[in-house]
PDB file of C-alpha atoms in Angstrom:
ATOM      1  CA  MET A  77     -20.223-166.428-209.478  1.00 50.00           C
ATOM      2  CA  PRO A  78     -16.413-165.158-210.216  1.00 59.00           C
ATOM      3  CA  GLU A  79     -13.371-166.851-209.060  1.00 73.00           C
ATOM      4  CA  THR A  80     -11.240-165.225-206.252  1.00 76.00           C
ATOM      5  CA  ALA A  81      -8.473-164.271-207.192  1.00 88.00           C
ATOM      6  CA  GLU A  82      -5.247-166.038-205.894  1.00 93.00           C
ATOM      7  CA  LEU A  83      -3.016-163.692-203.627  1.00 92.00           C
ATOM      8  CA  THR A  84       0.530-163.548-203.290  1.00 95.00           C
ATOM      9  CA  ASP A  85       1.801-164.150-199.610  1.00 95.00           C
ATOM     10  CA  LEU A  86       2.906-160.236-198.931  1.00 96.00           C
ATOM     11  CA  GLU A  87      -0.789-159.286-200.550  1.00 93.00           C
ATOM     12  CA  THR A  88      -2.563-161.596-197.659  1.00 91.00           C
ATOM     13  CA  LYS A  89      -0.096-160.148-195.338  1.00 93.00           C
ATOM     14  CA  SER A  90      -1.334-156.481-196.438  1.00 93.00           C
ATOM     15  CA  LEU A  91      -4.913-157.413-196.396  1.00 87.00           C
ATOM     16  CA  GLY A  92      -4.497-158.350-192.603  1.00 89.00           C
ATOM     17  CA  GLU A  93      -2.434-155.233-191.079  1.00 91.00           C
ATOM     18  CA  ILE A  94      -5.901-153.063-191.043  1.00 86.00           C
ATOM     19  CA  PRO A  95      -9.191-154.911-189.975  1.00 82.00           C
ATOM     20  CA  HIS A  96     -11.936-154.069-192.371  1.00 79.00           C
ATOM     21  CA  PRO A  97     -14.167-152.384-192.114  1.00 79.00           C
ATOM     22  CA  SER A  98     -12.508-150.692-189.681  1.00 82.00           C
ATOM     23  CA  LEU A  99     -15.410-149.610-188.159  1.00 84.00           C
ATOM     24  CA  PRO A 100     -19.011-150.709-188.993  1.00 86.00           C
ATOM     25  CA  GLN A 101     -21.313-148.284-191.198  1.00 85.00           C
ATOM     26  CA  GLY A 102     -23.097-145.855-189.202  1.00 88.00           C
ATOM     27  CA  SER A 103     -19.938-145.068-187.298  1.00 87.00           C
ATOM     28  CA  SER A 104     -19.572-141.375-186.436  1.00 86.00           C
ATOM     29  CA  ILE A 105     -15.925-140.515-187.053  1.00 77.00           C
ATOM     30  CA  TYR A 106     -16.830-136.448-186.973  1.00 83.00           C
ATOM     31  CA  GLY A 107     -18.412-134.325-184.197  1.00 83.00           C
ATOM     32  CA  GLY A 108     -21.634-132.506-185.155  1.00 87.00           C
ATOM     33  CA  THR A 109     -21.265-129.255-183.497  1.00 87.00           C
ATOM     34  CA  LYS A 110     -22.429-125.972-185.490  1.00 89.00           C
ATOM     35  CA  VAL A 111     -19.753-123.209-184.466  1.00 84.00           C
ATOM     36  CA  PHE A 112     -21.450-120.698-186.202  1.00 86.00           C
ATOM     37  CA  PRO A 113     -25.074-118.856-185.814  1.00 87.00           C
ATOM     38  CA  ASP A 114     -27.508-120.748-188.496  1.00 92.00           C
ATOM     39  CA  TYR A 115     -28.258-117.234-189.845  1.00 92.00           C
ATOM     40  CA  GLN A 116     -31.197-116.206-192.073  1.00 95.00           C
ATOM     41  CA  ALA A 117     -31.842-113.289-194.619  1.00 96.00           C
ATOM     42  CA  GLU A 118     -32.930-110.120-193.270  1.00 95.00           C
ATOM     43  CA  ASP A 119     -35.287-107.734-195.203  1.00 96.00           C
ATOM     44  CA  GLY A 120     -33.710-107.232-199.066  1.00 95.00           C
ATOM     45  CA  GLU A 121     -30.399-109.202-198.037  1.00 95.00           C
ATOM     46  CA  THR A 122     -28.726-110.645-201.486  1.00 95.00           C
ATOM     47  CA  TYR A 123     -26.355-113.463-201.852  1.00 94.00           C
ATOM     48  CA  PHE A 124     -24.406-113.876-205.695  1.00 94.00           C
ATOM     49  CA  THR A 125     -22.716-117.167-206.935  1.00 95.00           C
ATOM     50  CA  LEU A 126     -20.263-116.381-209.440  1.00 93.00           C
ATOM     51  CA  VAL A 127     -18.740-119.731-211.180  1.00 94.00           C
ATOM     52  CA  HIS A 128     -16.063-120.588-213.394  1.00 91.00           C
ATOM     53  CA  GLY A 129     -15.877-123.872-212.815  1.00 86.00           C
ATOM     54  CA  ILE A 130     -16.102-126.339-215.409  1.00 85.00           C
ATOM     55  CA  ALA A 131     -19.074-129.250-214.799  1.00 83.00           C
ATOM     56  CA  HIS A 132     -18.119-132.363-213.442  1.00 79.00           C
ATOM     57  CA  GLU A 133     -14.105-131.350-213.527  1.00 79.00           C
ATOM     58  CA  SER A 134     -14.456-130.809-209.962  1.00 75.00           C
ATOM     59  CA  SER A 135     -17.329-130.088-207.065  1.00 88.00           C
ATOM     60  CA  VAL A 136     -16.808-126.519-207.284  1.00 90.00           C
ATOM     61  CA  SER A 137     -19.659-125.900-209.695  1.00 93.00           C
ATOM     62  CA  PHE A 138     -21.744-127.992-208.078  1.00 94.00           C
ATOM     63  CA  VAL A 139     -20.726-127.309-204.358  1.00 95.00           C
ATOM     64  CA  ALA A 140     -21.933-123.275-205.569  1.00 96.00           C
ATOM     65  CA  ILE A 141     -25.005-123.871-206.842  1.00 97.00           C
ATOM     66  CA  LEU A 142     -26.210-126.140-203.602  1.00 97.00           C
ATOM     67  CA  GLN A 143     -25.180-122.809-201.547  1.00 97.00           C
ATOM     68  CA  ALA A 144     -27.144-120.688-203.718  1.00 98.00           C
ATOM     69  CA  THR A 145     -29.757-122.654-203.012  1.00 98.00           C
ATOM     70  CA  ARG A 146     -29.071-122.814-199.272  1.00 97.00           C
ATOM     71  CA  ALA A 147     -28.839-119.223-199.181  1.00 97.00           C
ATOM     72  CA  GLN A 148     -32.266-118.711-201.126  1.00 97.00           C
ATOM     73  CA  ARG A 149     -34.224-121.191-198.344  1.00 98.00           C
ATOM     74  CA  LYS A 150     -32.991-119.028-195.832  1.00 97.00           C
ATOM     75  CA  GLY A 151     -34.878-116.069-197.245  1.00 97.00           C
ATOM     76  CA  PHE A 152     -31.876-114.331-199.529  1.00 97.00           C
ATOM     77  CA  GLU A 153     -32.347-113.216-203.170  1.00 97.00           C
ATOM     78  CA  SER A 154     -30.023-115.402-204.803  1.00 97.00           C
ATOM     79  CA  ALA A 155     -28.298-115.138-208.214  1.00 97.00           C
ATOM     80  CA  ILE A 156     -25.659-117.615-209.993  1.00 98.00           C
ATOM     81  CA  TYR A 157     -24.162-116.004-212.982  1.00 97.00           C
ATOM     82  CA  PHE A 158     -21.549-118.546-215.013  1.00 96.00           C
ATOM     83  CA  TYR A 159     -19.014-117.332-217.012  1.00 95.00           C
ATOM     84  CA  GLY A 160     -15.839-119.243-219.035  1.00 94.00           C
ATOM     85  CA  PRO A 161     -15.907-122.456-218.797  1.00 93.00           C
ATOM     86  CA  GLY A 162     -18.781-122.127-216.208  1.00 94.00           C
ATOM     87  CA  SER A 163     -21.233-121.826-218.971  1.00 95.00           C
ATOM     88  CA  LEU A 164     -20.989-125.417-219.723  1.00 94.00           C
ATOM     89  CA  ASN A 165     -23.017-126.429-216.337  1.00 95.00           C
ATOM     90  CA  CYS A 166     -25.935-124.647-217.947  1.00 96.00           C
ATOM     91  CA  LEU A 167     -26.577-126.891-221.359  1.00 95.00           C
ATOM     92  CA  ALA A 168     -29.868-128.391-221.577  1.00 96.00           C
ATOM     93  CA  THR A 169     -27.678-130.993-224.052  1.00 94.00           C
ATOM     94  CA  ARG A 170     -25.591-132.902-221.260  1.00 89.00           C
ATOM     95  CA  GLY A 171     -26.068-137.009-221.719  1.00 90.00           C
ATOM     96  CA  PHE A 172     -25.163-139.533-223.637  1.00 92.00           C
ATOM     97  CA  PRO A 173     -26.169-141.785-225.998  1.00 92.00           C
ATOM     98  CA  THR A 174     -28.453-138.525-226.579  1.00 92.00           C
ATOM     99  CA  THR A 175     -29.326-135.987-224.114  1.00 92.00           C
ATOM    100  CA  GLY A 176     -31.359-136.299-221.097  1.00 90.00           C
ATOM    101  CA  ASN A 177     -29.662-139.820-220.726  1.00 92.00           C
ATOM    102  CA  SER A 178     -27.260-139.885-217.532  1.00 92.00           C
ATOM    103  CA  ALA A 179     -23.933-142.306-218.916  1.00 91.00           C
ATOM    104  CA  PHE A 180     -23.412-142.238-215.616  1.00 91.00           C
ATOM    105  CA  PRO A 181     -24.855-141.766-212.046  1.00 91.00           C
ATOM    106  CA  GLY A 182     -24.812-137.595-211.235  1.00 90.00           C
ATOM    107  CA  GLU A 183     -24.708-136.711-214.841  1.00 91.00           C
ATOM    108  CA  HIS A 184     -27.674-134.574-214.569  1.00 93.00           C
ATOM    109  CA  ASN A 185     -26.788-133.407-210.508  1.00 94.00           C
ATOM    110  CA  ILE A 186     -25.569-130.051-212.045  1.00 95.00           C
ATOM    111  CA  ASN A 187     -28.589-129.697-214.591  1.00 96.00           C
ATOM    112  CA  GLU A 188     -31.294-130.831-212.132  1.00 96.00           C
ATOM    113  CA  SER A 189     -29.962-128.884-209.290  1.00 97.00           C
ATOM    114  CA  LEU A 190     -30.166-125.625-211.312  1.00 98.00           C
ATOM    115  CA  LYS A 191     -34.052-126.403-212.494  1.00 98.00           C
ATOM    116  CA  THR A 192     -34.695-126.627-208.865  1.00 98.00           C
ATOM    117  CA  PHE A 193     -32.831-123.261-207.987  1.00 98.00           C
ATOM    118  CA  MET A 194     -35.054-121.503-210.768  1.00 98.00           C
ATOM    119  CA  ALA A 195     -37.974-122.900-209.857  1.00 98.00           C
ATOM    120  CA  GLU A 196     -37.665-122.007-206.328  1.00 98.00           C
ATOM    121  CA  GLY A 197     -37.135-118.563-207.678  1.00 97.00           C
ATOM    122  CA  GLY A 198     -33.285-118.180-207.853  1.00 97.00           C
ATOM    123  CA  LYS A 199     -32.052-116.021-211.335  1.00 97.00           C
ATOM    124  CA  VAL A 200     -29.159-117.989-212.915  1.00 97.00           C
ATOM    125  CA  TYR A 201     -27.331-115.681-215.804  1.00 96.00           C
ATOM    126  CA  CYS A 202     -24.282-117.526-218.389  1.00 96.00           C
ATOM    127  CA  CYS A 203     -22.399-115.840-220.367  1.00 96.00           C
ATOM    128  CA  ARG A 204     -23.011-116.137-224.228  1.00 96.00           C
ATOM    129  CA  PHE A 205     -18.908-115.583-224.881  1.00 95.00           C
ATOM    130  CA  GLY A 206     -18.316-118.566-222.311  1.00 94.00           C
ATOM    131  CA  LEU A 207     -20.570-120.337-224.194  1.00 95.00           C
ATOM    132  CA  SER A 208     -18.605-119.464-227.693  1.00 95.00           C
ATOM    133  CA  LEU A 209     -15.618-120.322-226.147  1.00 93.00           C
ATOM    134  CA  HIS A 210     -16.828-123.472-226.266  1.00 91.00           C
ATOM    135  CA  GLY A 211     -18.690-123.975-228.726  1.00 93.00           C
ATOM    136  CA  ALA A 212     -21.898-124.454-227.540  1.00 94.00           C
ATOM    137  CA  ARG A 213     -25.095-122.920-228.344  1.00 93.00           C
ATOM    138  CA  GLU A 214     -27.587-120.224-226.589  1.00 95.00           C
ATOM    139  CA  GLU A 215     -30.468-122.535-227.633  1.00 95.00           C
ATOM    140  CA  ASP A 216     -28.634-125.763-225.499  1.00 95.00           C
ATOM    141  CA  LEU A 217     -29.518-123.894-222.351  1.00 96.00           C
ATOM    142  CA  ILE A 218     -31.392-125.492-219.628  1.00 97.00           C
ATOM    143  CA  GLU A 219     -35.217-123.785-219.808  1.00 97.00           C
ATOM    144  CA  GLY A 220     -35.193-120.409-217.854  1.00 97.00           C
ATOM    145  CA  VAL A 221     -30.994-119.325-218.081  1.00 97.00           C
ATOM    146  CA  ILE A 222     -30.504-115.814-219.253  1.00 97.00           C
ATOM    147  CA  PRO A 223     -28.199-115.379-221.655  1.00 97.00           C
ATOM    148  CA  THR A 224     -25.677-112.483-220.796  1.00 96.00           C
ATOM    149  CA  HIS A 225     -23.372-110.215-222.963  1.00 96.00           C
ATOM    150  CA  PRO A 226     -19.802-110.656-222.199  1.00 94.00           C
ATOM    151  CA  LEU A 227     -19.067-107.087-220.339  1.00 95.00           C
ATOM    152  CA  ASP A 228     -22.339-108.199-217.951  1.00 96.00           C
ATOM    153  CA  VAL A 229     -19.911-110.411-215.612  1.00 94.00           C
ATOM    154  CA  GLN A 230     -18.716-107.230-214.467  1.00 95.00           C
ATOM    155  CA  ASP A 231     -21.245-105.305-214.641  1.00 95.00           C
ATOM    156  CA  ALA A 232     -23.242-107.602-212.491  1.00 96.00           C
ATOM    157  CA  LEU A 233     -20.522-108.128-209.973  1.00 95.00           C
ATOM    158  CA  ILE A 234     -21.064-104.569-209.542  1.00 96.00           C
ATOM    159  CA  HIS A 235     -24.768-104.578-209.036  1.00 96.00           C
ATOM    160  CA  TYR A 236     -24.907-106.962-206.590  1.00 96.00           C
ATOM    161  CA  ALA A 237     -21.973-105.290-204.616  1.00 96.00           C
ATOM    162  CA  ARG A 238     -24.312-101.915-204.649  1.00 95.00           C
ATOM    163  CA  LYS A 239     -27.045-104.133-203.467  1.00 95.00           C
ATOM    164  CA  GLY A 240     -24.984-105.409-200.683  1.00 96.00           C
ATOM    165  CA  ALA A 241     -24.476-108.894-201.823  1.00 96.00           C
ATOM    166  CA  ILE A 242     -22.889-111.585-199.909  1.00 96.00           C
ATOM    167  CA  ILE A 243     -20.443-112.415-202.838  1.00 96.00           C
ATOM    168  CA  ASN A 244     -19.319-115.686-203.105  1.00 95.00           C
ATOM    169  CA  SER A 245     -16.891-116.390-205.882  1.00 94.00           C
ATOM    170  CA  THR A 246     -15.411-119.549-207.202  1.00 91.00           C
ATOM    171  CA  TYR A 247     -12.871-119.937-209.866  1.00 88.00           C
ATOM    172  CA  MET A 248     -11.116-123.071-211.333  1.00 81.00           C
ATOM    173  CA  PHE A 249      -9.292-123.095-214.853  1.00 67.00           C
TER     174      PHE A 249
END
């Protein structure tokens, strides 16, 4: 059993100022009222997500995938388009010390979420130029991810806008 660190009088005083835990585990500190209706897709509605966020550098990319998956489960035709550094989210070669091994808990959350999204009928696009900017190869993509030409980013946006899609565009630089 490790020894307890010796604390100074000020460290002990600081620790004692606020009791811990201040609330027992499971305590509610937020209300649960959902303000907006739980909308479901109407016939033919589409949800399109653009992701320009680096895998694991923020929660932006992961949350965008979760939102697209939720929209799909509500009945929306759903697609995600990764471009720029967002393209790195689509790599099947993630892992350490070998591909597929998680160096930290959650390292493969994005991979597994994209596989689930596609298995449930979603389309995932990935910009080849975004891959090339970071030295990633097209053959390193998760199976089922559709590689796209750099000029497709704008045309995909036009395509989905003309379909009347709800467009969720995330951007991180």
